[in-house]
Amino acid sequence: MLDQIFKDLKNEVKFGYLKKKHAFRYPSLASIEDNIPIQRTVVLRDTTADFDLIIYTDGRSEKISHFEDNPNSSLLFYNHKKLLQVKVEGKMKMIKSGEEYDYHWSRVQGNSQKDFITKNPPGTPIDNPDHVGYNEDEHHFCLLKLVPESMEYLELKRPNHIRARFDKSNNWEGQFLNP
């Protein structure tokens, strides 16, 4: 049963980027700043063959400095229709060049590129939402890759909720947990 849960967990996360309307498309990403957890909603863009999770961001955003200081991170997914929560914890890698970086930047098309070509960093105060300036010849795209170290599955159902944890250090062998 644990093997099937682990397979289902991975499939649900993959559906988050494969199916645009899937509930797992927009997980909550947590970082640490001065020992305080900081969360924000992000878009899951891809997974690798090793199940690293891919997110795009502006390389000037505050989360970059959070991950430079402390690479520990987690993504929290929730599907309200299935009453299913998945938590993925691990180390965040920031990729700003190279073949993998170029591949993902090439996938950012049209208006979506505007997210990475603003003149000012994210969070800069402005007078009006229409006053965002853009650079046409430079971008600040950064690839974030969460390398999982543990994953938790929680399904709320009757007669019993199902909770399980899988750890990379234990070759992804699962263990049921009391919900």
CSV table of C-alpha atoms in Angstrom, one decimal, residues 6-162:
chain,number,residue,atom,x,y,z
A,6,PHE,CA,4.2,7.1,-3.1
A,7,LYS,CA,3.4,6.5,-6.7
A,8,ASP,CA,0.1,8.4,-6.3
A,9,LEU,CA,1.8,11.3,-4.5
A,10,LYS,CA,4.3,11.7,-7.4
A,11,ASN,CA,1.6,11.5,-10.0
A,12,GLU,CA,-0.5,14.1,-8.3
A,13,VAL,CA,2.4,16.5,-8.1
A,14,LYS,CA,3.2,15.9,-11.8
A,15,PHE,CA,-0.4,16.7,-12.7
A,16,GLY,CA,0.2,20.0,-11.1
A,17,TYR,CA,2.3,21.2,-14.0
A,18,LEU,CA,0.8,18.9,-16.7
A,19,LYS,CA,-2.8,20.0,-16.2
A,20,LYS,CA,-3.3,23.8,-16.0
A,21,LYS,CA,-6.5,23.5,-13.8
A,22,HIS,CA,-5.1,20.9,-11.4
A,23,ALA,CA,-5.1,22.0,-7.7
A,24,PHE,CA,-1.4,21.2,-7.3
A,25,ARG,CA,-0.4,23.8,-9.9
A,26,TYR,CA,-0.2,26.5,-7.3
A,27,PRO,CA,1.6,25.2,-4.2
A,28,SER,CA,2.8,27.3,-1.2
A,29,LEU,CA,6.6,27.7,-1.1
A,30,ALA,CA,8.2,28.3,2.3
A,31,SER,CA,11.6,29.8,3.0
A,32,ILE,CA,13.3,31.0,6.2
A,33,GLU,CA,14.3,34.6,6.9
A,34,ASP,CA,15.9,35.3,10.3
A,35,ASN,CA,14.4,32.1,11.7
A,36,ILE,CA,10.9,33.1,10.6
A,37,PRO,CA,9.1,31.0,7.9
A,38,ILE,CA,8.0,33.1,4.9
A,39,GLN,CA,5.4,31.6,2.5
A,40,ARG,CA,4.1,32.6,-0.9
A,41,THR,CA,2.1,30.9,-3.7
A,42,VAL,CA,4.2,29.9,-6.7
A,43,VAL,CA,3.5,28.1,-10.0
A,44,LEU,CA,4.9,24.5,-10.4
A,45,ARG,CA,6.5,24.5,-13.8
A,46,ASP,CA,8.1,21.0,-14.1
A,47,THR,CA,9.6,18.0,-12.4
A,48,THR,CA,12.8,16.2,-13.4
A,49,ALA,CA,13.4,12.5,-13.7
A,50,ASP,CA,14.8,12.6,-10.1
A,51,PHE,CA,11.6,14.3,-9.0
A,52,ASP,CA,13.2,17.7,-8.4
A,53,LEU,CA,10.5,20.4,-8.5
A,54,ILE,CA,11.0,23.3,-10.8
A,55,ILE,CA,9.7,26.9,-10.2
A,56,TYR,CA,10.5,30.1,-12.0
A,57,THR,CA,11.2,33.4,-10.3
A,58,ASP,CA,12.8,36.8,-10.7
A,59,GLY,CA,16.4,36.5,-9.6
A,60,ARG,CA,16.1,39.7,-7.6
A,61,SER,CA,13.2,38.6,-5.4
A,62,GLU,CA,13.6,38.3,-1.7
A,63,LYS,CA,13.3,34.5,-1.7
A,64,ILE,CA,16.6,34.3,-3.5
A,65,SER,CA,18.5,35.8,-0.5
A,66,HIS,CA,16.4,33.6,1.8
A,67,PHE,CA,17.6,30.5,0.0
A,68,GLU,CA,21.2,31.8,-0.3
A,69,ASP,CA,21.2,32.1,3.5
A,70,ASN,CA,19.3,28.9,4.2
A,71,PRO,CA,18.5,26.5,1.4
A,72,ASN,CA,16.0,24.5,3.5
A,73,SER,CA,12.6,24.8,1.9
A,74,SER,CA,9.2,23.2,1.5
A,75,LEU,CA,6.3,23.1,-1.0
A,76,LEU,CA,2.8,22.5,0.3
A,77,PHE,CA,0.1,21.2,-2.1
A,78,TYR,CA,-3.6,20.9,-1.3
A,79,ASN,CA,-6.4,19.4,-3.4
A,80,HIS,CA,-9.7,20.4,-1.8
A,81,LYS,CA,-11.7,18.1,-4.0
A,82,LYS,CA,-9.7,15.0,-3.0
A,83,LEU,CA,-9.0,16.3,0.6
A,84,LEU,CA,-5.3,15.5,-0.2
A,85,GLN,CA,-2.3,17.4,1.1
A,86,VAL,CA,1.3,16.7,0.0
A,87,LYS,CA,4.3,18.3,1.6
A,88,VAL,CA,7.7,18.2,0.0
A,89,GLU,CA,10.8,19.3,2.0
A,90,GLY,CA,14.3,19.6,0.8
A,91,LYS,CA,17.1,22.0,-0.3
A,92,MET,CA,16.5,24.7,-2.8
A,93,LYS,CA,19.0,25.2,-5.7
A,94,MET,CA,19.1,28.5,-7.7
A,95,ILE,CA,20.1,28.1,-11.3
A,96,LYS,CA,21.0,31.3,-13.2
A,97,SER,CA,22.9,29.9,-16.2
A,98,GLY,CA,23.6,26.7,-18.2
A,99,GLU,CA,21.8,24.3,-20.5
A,100,GLU,CA,18.9,23.6,-18.1
A,101,TYR,CA,18.5,27.3,-17.4
A,102,ASP,CA,18.4,28.1,-21.2
A,103,TYR,CA,15.9,25.3,-21.8
A,104,HIS,CA,13.5,26.7,-19.2
A,105,TRP,CA,13.9,30.3,-20.3
A,106,SER,CA,13.1,29.3,-23.8
A,107,ARG,CA,9.8,27.9,-22.5
A,108,VAL,CA,8.8,31.3,-21.2
A,109,GLN,CA,6.8,32.9,-24.0
A,110,GLY,CA,5.1,36.2,-24.9
A,111,ASN,CA,3.6,38.2,-22.1
A,112,SER,CA,5.0,35.8,-19.5
A,113,GLN,CA,8.5,37.1,-20.2
A,114,LYS,CA,7.3,40.5,-18.8
A,115,ASP,CA,7.5,38.9,-15.3
A,116,PHE,CA,11.2,38.8,-15.6
A,117,ILE,CA,12.1,42.0,-17.4
A,118,THR,CA,10.9,44.7,-15.0
A,119,LYS,CA,13.2,47.6,-14.3
A,120,ASN,CA,12.8,47.3,-10.6
A,121,PRO,CA,12.9,44.2,-8.4
A,122,PRO,CA,9.7,42.6,-7.1
A,123,GLY,CA,8.4,44.3,-4.0
A,124,THR,CA,9.6,47.8,-5.1
A,125,PRO,CA,7.0,50.4,-4.1
A,126,ILE,CA,5.3,52.1,-7.1
A,127,ASP,CA,2.6,54.8,-7.3
A,128,ASN,CA,0.3,52.9,-9.6
A,129,PRO,CA,0.1,49.4,-11.1
A,130,ASP,CA,0.3,51.0,-14.5
A,131,HIS,CA,3.7,52.4,-13.7
A,132,VAL,CA,5.8,49.2,-14.0
A,133,GLY,CA,8.8,49.8,-16.2
A,134,TYR,CA,10.3,47.1,-18.4
A,135,ASN,CA,13.7,46.4,-19.9
A,136,GLU,CA,13.4,44.9,-23.3
A,137,ASP,CA,17.1,43.8,-23.6
A,138,GLU,CA,17.7,42.2,-20.2
A,139,HIS,CA,15.9,39.7,-18.0
A,140,HIS,CA,16.2,38.5,-14.4
A,141,PHE,CA,14.9,34.9,-14.8
A,142,CYS,CA,16.0,32.4,-12.2
A,143,LEU,CA,15.2,28.7,-12.1
A,144,LEU,CA,14.5,27.3,-8.6
A,145,LYS,CA,14.9,23.6,-8.1
A,146,LEU,CA,13.7,22.0,-4.9
A,147,VAL,CA,15.6,18.8,-4.4
A,148,PRO,CA,13.4,16.7,-2.2
A,149,GLU,CA,14.7,15.0,1.0
A,150,SER,CA,11.3,14.0,2.4
A,151,MET,CA,7.7,13.9,1.3
A,152,GLU,CA,4.5,13.6,3.3
A,153,TYR,CA,1.1,12.4,2.1
A,154,LEU,CA,-2.1,13.2,4.1
A,155,GLU,CA,-5.5,12.1,2.8
A,156,LEU,CA,-8.5,13.1,4.8
A,157,LYS,CA,-11.1,10.2,4.5
A,158,ARG,CA,-13.3,8.0,6.5
A,159,PRO,CA,-13.2,5.7,8.4
A,160,ASN,CA,-9.5,6.6,8.8
A,161,HIS,CA,-7.3,9.4,7.5
A,162,ILE,CA,-4.2,8.2,5.8
